[in-house]
Every structure is written in C-alpha cells, then in structure tokens.
Amino acid sequence: MSENTSDVALADKFFEDFKRLKAEISKVIIGQDEVVNLLLTSIFCKGHSLLVGVPGLAKTLLIQTISSALDLSFKRIQFTPDLMPSDILGAETIDKDRNFKFIKGPIFANIILADEINRTPPKTQAALLESMQEYSVTVAGQHFDLDKPFFVLATQNPIEQEGTYPLPEAQLDRFLFNITLEYPTFQSEVDIVKNTTSDVENVVNHILDGEAVMNYQHLVRRVPIADNVVEYAVGLVHKTRIASNMAPSTTQEYIEWGAGPRASQNLVIAAKCNALVNGKYSPDIEDVQAVAKPILRHRIIRNFKAEAEGITIDKLIEDLL
C-alpha cells in the first residue's frame, strides 16, 4: 500500500474512524469488545455473521446501535416456524386499479437482524441466504437489487433445539464469521444494570454513512498481502481436511469434514481488515490467526470420537494454530 499515498491516507482515516465507531457503540453496548470488533470487521469485509448466544444478551440492541453509528437502515425479522419467503422478500398485490404492485419486504434494508434463523423451515432460510449471496431477490419473475451496503446478522439460541431447523453446512458456509456471544463479566453486568435502569438515554451519533462504508469495503480489498501469509491461510484450511497430506494427527483423529475454499478466501479478506483495524498497512500471520476461530468454527465437523471425548471445535482450531 506504500506505493499508493491516497490508500495510505485512507487506511489512516479508517483506523481513526474505527476507533470512533467503537467509542460511540460503547456508549450503549458494554463489555462486548471482541463481538463488536468482529461485527464491524464483517461489515467492512462485505460479509455476514452468525451470532450464537442465549436470549437476553442484547443482540438486537447491539445491531441497532451499530446501524445507528453507521447511519444505515435497519430491519429485524423474527424467524418463526410459519414464516414464509414472501414475509421476508415481499409480495405482489393488486392495487385499486387492478394492477399488480410489488410491496417490498423487510429484506430491503442495509442491516438485517435475522433473529433465531434456525426456527424457520429450510425454504424460508433459503430465501434469506440467496439474497445474502446475490444481493438481489427475484419475486414473480421480477428482479430487484437490494440496498447497499447490505449486511445480515443471523442469531441462533444454542440451548433450545426442539422445533428448530439447523442450517445445512452449505448454507452456514455463506457466513463470514460464527461469533459466540458469552455472558458479561460481573463488572460489565453491574455497568449494564446501572445504564439500563436509569432514565438517561444515550444518543448514538452517526460516525459514517453508507458511501463511506462501501469506500472502506473497497479499501480492504486493495490491501496488499504477502504470498507467505496467503500460503499460511490456505495451509491452515488444508490442515482441517483429512484427505490432505498436510493434515496433522489431530485432524485424522477428530475431524469428519474440513473447511472449503471459501474459508481460505475469508481468512485472507478478514486478515486484511484486521490489519487495518490495528493500524497496519498489510496483514501478517498473526492477523490470520486472530480471525481463524470465528471463520473456521462453523466449517469444521467433528467426528463421533471428538464429541464423545468432549473435544470442542475451538480446541481443535487452537491445536491447528
């Protein structure tokens, strides 16, 4: 990036804007620093995220706050067993002149919160996932482009599995990150309770707008990366595949299926953004390692032995790193 002075200046501005964004979001969201980092990284990488956490951890408030700070439109869709694709995409209706008119669904927003995505049948899940991939929808033969930037945060509750439709691996692969939302620490929870039980309302200021977000998305793609860092990322993904000659004994013993090529692409693009976030102009191996867990944890399938011995996906990724 050193050859392009305008990109260097833009990278410096991105570093400062990212810090301002974090400061603005922290007015409302307390103690979820890593989650906020990953969600913002996902947006600037032009990706989508899956957030796994128990109810009551302010997932809706978190994504609302981010959309306010970025000055982007926000819609929340509550996924239920009876939700139809038309409830997401929109549908054609007949107006008073007996002409067909398309009424846009909630998918036509910049940021979508797909709450409890695994509560709805595969047909409705697929309607959302298609729009994530294509950035457009087709209804009754008509093609509609979605608003850009476009970001989907889908949530899942890890406790209740009754009456759910788990996302197939091929659809999980469309998410850049799988983020685990943990309970807050004691002190964070004290601060949360103080903040949310008073009559003071924190106002979130607009730090960026849609155009600035898209400019930074293009900047992330332009970040140069050394061949050895790309090779490390691809090698890490190959280590998850039991058929690969790079697979260590851990993979052979505990992994059923490894990650696909999209994982390698995502490791590189997320490492580029992680470098910018930390004030660097090019990513190194540490940047790849920093984003490895949320990128790989939904792309690796453990075998029966790993489940029986209680070996988690995160532990397997740590061993590979």
Short mmCIF file of C-alpha atoms in Angstrom, two decimals, residues 62-279:
data_model
loop_
_atom_site.label_atom_id
_atom_site.label_comp_id
_atom_site.label_asym_id
_atom_site.label_seq_id
_atom_site.Cartn_x
_atom_site.Cartn_y
_atom_site.Cartn_z
CA LEU A 62 -26.15 -4.33 19.58
CA ILE A 63 -27.03 -4.45 15.90
CA GLN A 64 -29.40 -1.44 16.22
CA THR A 65 -26.58 0.57 17.79
CA ILE A 66 -24.15 -0.39 15.01
CA SER A 67 -26.69 0.61 12.32
CA SER A 68 -27.21 3.98 14.06
CA ALA A 69 -23.48 4.67 14.27
CA LEU A 70 -23.13 3.80 10.57
CA ASP A 71 -26.30 5.75 9.63
CA LEU A 72 -27.75 2.68 7.87
CA SER A 73 -31.36 1.47 7.69
CA PHE A 74 -32.16 -1.46 10.00
CA LYS A 75 -34.87 -4.15 9.97
CA ARG A 76 -35.42 -7.01 12.40
CA ILE A 77 -37.08 -10.23 11.22
CA GLN A 78 -38.27 -12.67 13.88
CA PHE A 79 -37.99 -16.15 12.38
CA THR A 80 -40.85 -18.49 13.30
CA PRO A 81 -42.00 -21.91 12.01
CA ASP A 82 -44.82 -20.32 9.98
CA LEU A 83 -42.70 -17.56 8.36
CA MET A 84 -42.96 -17.64 4.54
CA PRO A 85 -40.36 -16.44 1.98
CA SER A 86 -42.76 -13.65 0.96
CA ASP A 87 -42.70 -12.37 4.57
CA ILE A 88 -39.00 -11.63 4.03
CA LEU A 89 -38.74 -10.73 0.35
CA GLY A 90 -42.11 -9.06 -0.21
CA ALA A 91 -45.01 -9.98 -2.48
CA GLU A 92 -47.13 -8.76 -5.36
CA THR A 93 -50.55 -7.34 -4.53
CA ILE A 94 -53.36 -5.90 -6.64
CA ASP A 95 -53.90 -2.17 -6.22
CA LYS A 96 -57.23 -0.30 -6.56
CA ASP A 97 -56.76 -0.07 -10.35
CA ARG A 98 -56.37 -3.86 -10.51
CA ASN A 99 -52.69 -3.64 -11.42
CA PHE A 100 -50.03 -5.81 -9.82
CA LYS A 101 -47.81 -3.89 -7.44
CA PHE A 102 -44.74 -5.20 -5.60
CA ILE A 103 -44.66 -4.45 -1.88
CA LYS A 104 -41.08 -4.70 -0.63
CA GLY A 105 -40.39 -6.92 2.38
CA PRO A 106 -38.06 -6.20 5.32
CA ILE A 107 -35.07 -7.57 3.37
CA PHE A 108 -34.87 -4.16 1.66
CA ALA A 109 -32.70 -2.51 4.31
CA ASN A 110 -28.95 -2.07 4.83
CA ILE A 111 -28.69 -4.13 8.00
CA ILE A 112 -30.92 -7.13 8.69
CA LEU A 113 -31.21 -8.91 12.02
CA ALA A 114 -32.45 -12.44 11.28
CA ASP A 115 -33.47 -13.42 14.81
CA GLU A 116 -33.37 -17.17 15.56
CA ILE A 117 -32.88 -18.16 11.93
CA ASN A 118 -32.97 -21.86 12.84
CA ARG A 119 -36.62 -21.57 13.95
CA THR A 120 -37.91 -21.38 10.36
CA PRO A 121 -38.09 -24.15 7.72
CA PRO A 122 -35.36 -24.54 5.05
CA LYS A 123 -37.47 -22.93 2.29
CA THR A 124 -37.62 -19.64 4.21
CA GLN A 125 -33.98 -19.89 5.32
CA ALA A 126 -33.00 -20.30 1.66
CA ALA A 127 -34.88 -17.12 0.68
CA LEU A 128 -32.70 -15.12 3.05
CA LEU A 129 -29.47 -16.92 2.19
CA GLU A 130 -29.98 -16.39 -1.56
CA SER A 131 -30.25 -12.63 -1.03
CA MET A 132 -27.08 -12.74 1.10
CA GLN A 133 -25.19 -14.32 -1.77
CA GLU A 134 -26.68 -12.50 -4.75
CA TYR A 135 -27.50 -9.08 -3.16
CA SER A 136 -30.79 -9.25 -5.05
CA VAL A 137 -34.16 -11.01 -4.94
CA THR A 138 -36.45 -12.40 -7.62
CA VAL A 139 -40.19 -12.29 -6.99
CA ALA A 140 -42.76 -13.41 -9.59
CA GLY A 141 -40.12 -13.24 -12.32
CA GLN A 142 -39.08 -9.69 -11.43
CA HIS A 143 -35.52 -8.92 -10.35
CA PHE A 144 -34.89 -6.41 -7.55
CA ASP A 145 -31.47 -5.22 -6.32
CA LEU A 146 -31.04 -4.84 -2.59
CA ASP A 147 -29.85 -1.67 -0.87
CA LYS A 148 -26.08 -1.45 -0.42
CA PRO A 149 -24.19 -1.85 1.80
CA PHE A 150 -26.07 -4.99 2.82
CA PHE A 151 -25.30 -6.97 5.97
CA VAL A 152 -27.13 -9.85 7.62
CA LEU A 153 -26.65 -10.80 11.25
CA ALA A 154 -28.40 -14.09 11.93
CA THR A 155 -28.79 -15.29 15.50
CA GLN A 156 -29.21 -18.74 17.00
CA ASN A 157 -30.04 -19.84 20.52
CA PRO A 158 -27.63 -22.66 21.50
CA ILE A 159 -29.88 -24.01 24.28
CA GLU A 160 -33.24 -24.82 22.70
CA GLN A 161 -33.05 -27.32 19.86
CA GLU A 162 -36.65 -28.57 19.89
CA GLY A 163 -38.68 -27.39 16.91
CA THR A 164 -35.63 -25.98 15.13
CA TYR A 165 -34.27 -26.49 11.61
CA PRO A 166 -30.45 -26.40 11.83
CA LEU A 167 -28.78 -24.61 8.93
CA PRO A 168 -27.14 -27.04 6.47
CA GLU A 169 -23.35 -26.83 6.20
CA ALA A 170 -23.56 -25.41 2.65
CA GLN A 171 -25.66 -22.52 3.96
CA LEU A 172 -23.54 -22.00 7.07
CA ASP A 173 -20.57 -21.60 4.72
CA ARG A 174 -22.09 -18.34 3.41
CA PHE A 175 -21.44 -16.64 6.76
CA LEU A 176 -18.05 -14.97 7.11
CA PHE A 177 -18.00 -15.33 10.91
CA ASN A 178 -19.61 -17.57 13.50
CA ILE A 179 -19.43 -15.42 16.65
CA THR A 180 -20.05 -16.78 20.13
CA LEU A 181 -21.70 -14.31 22.49
CA GLU A 182 -20.74 -15.07 26.11
CA TYR A 183 -22.28 -13.84 29.36
CA PRO A 184 -20.86 -10.48 30.52
CA THR A 185 -18.33 -10.31 33.33
CA PHE A 186 -19.52 -9.32 36.82
CA GLN A 187 -18.33 -5.69 36.50
CA SER A 188 -19.73 -5.38 32.95
CA GLU A 189 -23.10 -6.62 34.18
CA VAL A 190 -23.06 -4.10 37.04
CA ASP A 191 -22.44 -1.32 34.48
CA ILE A 192 -25.17 -2.69 32.18
CA VAL A 193 -27.72 -2.72 35.01
CA LYS A 194 -26.81 0.85 36.01
CA ASN A 195 -27.11 2.05 32.40
CA THR A 196 -30.41 0.34 31.62
CA THR A 197 -32.30 1.09 34.83
CA SER A 198 -31.97 4.88 34.76
CA ASP A 199 -33.96 7.46 32.82
CA VAL A 200 -30.91 8.67 30.89
CA GLU A 201 -30.93 7.72 27.21
CA ASN A 202 -27.59 7.56 25.43
CA VAL A 203 -27.75 9.10 21.96
CA VAL A 204 -25.64 7.32 19.32
CA ASN A 205 -24.18 9.78 16.80
CA HIS A 206 -23.67 8.95 13.11
CA ILE A 207 -19.96 8.36 12.53
CA LEU A 208 -20.07 7.08 8.92
CA ASP A 209 -22.65 6.74 6.16
CA GLY A 210 -23.34 4.08 3.52
CA GLU A 211 -20.98 5.60 0.96
CA ALA A 212 -18.10 5.73 3.44
CA VAL A 213 -18.75 2.09 4.44
CA MET A 214 -18.58 0.99 0.78
CA ASN A 215 -15.38 3.01 0.23
CA TYR A 216 -13.79 1.20 3.16
CA GLN A 217 -15.05 -2.16 1.82
CA HIS A 218 -13.14 -1.46 -1.41
CA LEU A 219 -10.09 -0.30 0.58
CA VAL A 220 -9.98 -3.61 2.48
CA ARG A 221 -9.88 -5.49 -0.86
CA ARG A 222 -6.97 -3.31 -2.07
CA VAL A 223 -4.77 -4.05 0.97
CA PRO A 224 -1.62 -5.87 -0.26
CA ILE A 225 -0.76 -9.23 1.30
CA ALA A 226 2.48 -11.21 1.17
CA ASP A 227 2.50 -14.62 -0.52
CA ASN A 228 3.68 -16.37 2.64
CA VAL A 229 0.64 -15.04 4.56
CA VAL A 230 -1.75 -16.27 1.83
CA GLU A 231 0.02 -19.65 1.87
CA TYR A 232 -0.29 -19.81 5.67
CA ALA A 233 -4.07 -19.14 5.43
CA VAL A 234 -4.57 -21.77 2.71
CA GLY A 235 -2.33 -24.22 4.59
CA LEU A 236 -4.38 -23.74 7.76
CA VAL A 237 -7.56 -24.65 5.85
CA HIS A 238 -5.86 -27.67 4.26
CA LYS A 239 -4.91 -28.90 7.73
CA THR A 240 -8.62 -29.30 8.52
CA ARG A 241 -9.14 -31.83 5.69
CA ILE A 242 -8.50 -35.48 6.50
CA ALA A 243 -7.66 -36.27 2.84
CA SER A 244 -4.92 -33.62 2.74
CA ASN A 245 -1.27 -34.62 3.11
CA MET A 246 -0.93 -31.56 5.38
CA ALA A 247 -3.47 -32.89 7.89
CA PRO A 248 -1.96 -33.47 11.36
CA SER A 249 -2.88 -36.41 13.61
CA THR A 250 -5.49 -34.23 15.41
CA THR A 251 -7.43 -33.83 12.16
CA GLN A 252 -7.19 -37.52 11.29
CA GLU A 253 -8.42 -38.47 14.75
CA TYR A 254 -11.20 -35.97 15.44
CA ILE A 255 -12.47 -34.24 12.26
CA GLU A 256 -15.14 -35.68 9.96
CA TRP A 257 -15.16 -32.89 7.35
CA GLY A 258 -12.88 -29.88 6.93
CA ALA A 259 -13.35 -26.36 5.59
CA GLY A 260 -13.73 -25.49 1.90
CA PRO A 261 -12.00 -22.88 -0.31
CA ARG A 262 -14.36 -20.11 0.89
CA ALA A 263 -12.67 -20.40 4.30
CA SER A 264 -9.29 -19.58 2.69
CA GLN A 265 -10.79 -16.55 0.92
CA ASN A 266 -12.42 -15.35 4.13
CA LEU A 267 -9.23 -15.79 6.19
CA VAL A 268 -7.35 -13.54 3.75
CA ILE A 269 -10.00 -10.81 3.48
CA ALA A 270 -10.64 -10.74 7.26
CA ALA A 271 -6.89 -10.68 7.96
CA LYS A 272 -6.61 -7.62 5.68
CA CYS A 273 -9.33 -5.82 7.64
CA ASN A 274 -7.84 -6.91 10.97
CA ALA A 275 -4.54 -5.34 9.91
CA LEU A 276 -6.22 -2.00 9.10
CA VAL A 277 -8.12 -2.08 12.40
CA ASN A 278 -4.78 -2.36 14.19
CA GLY A 279 -3.13 0.44 12.25
#
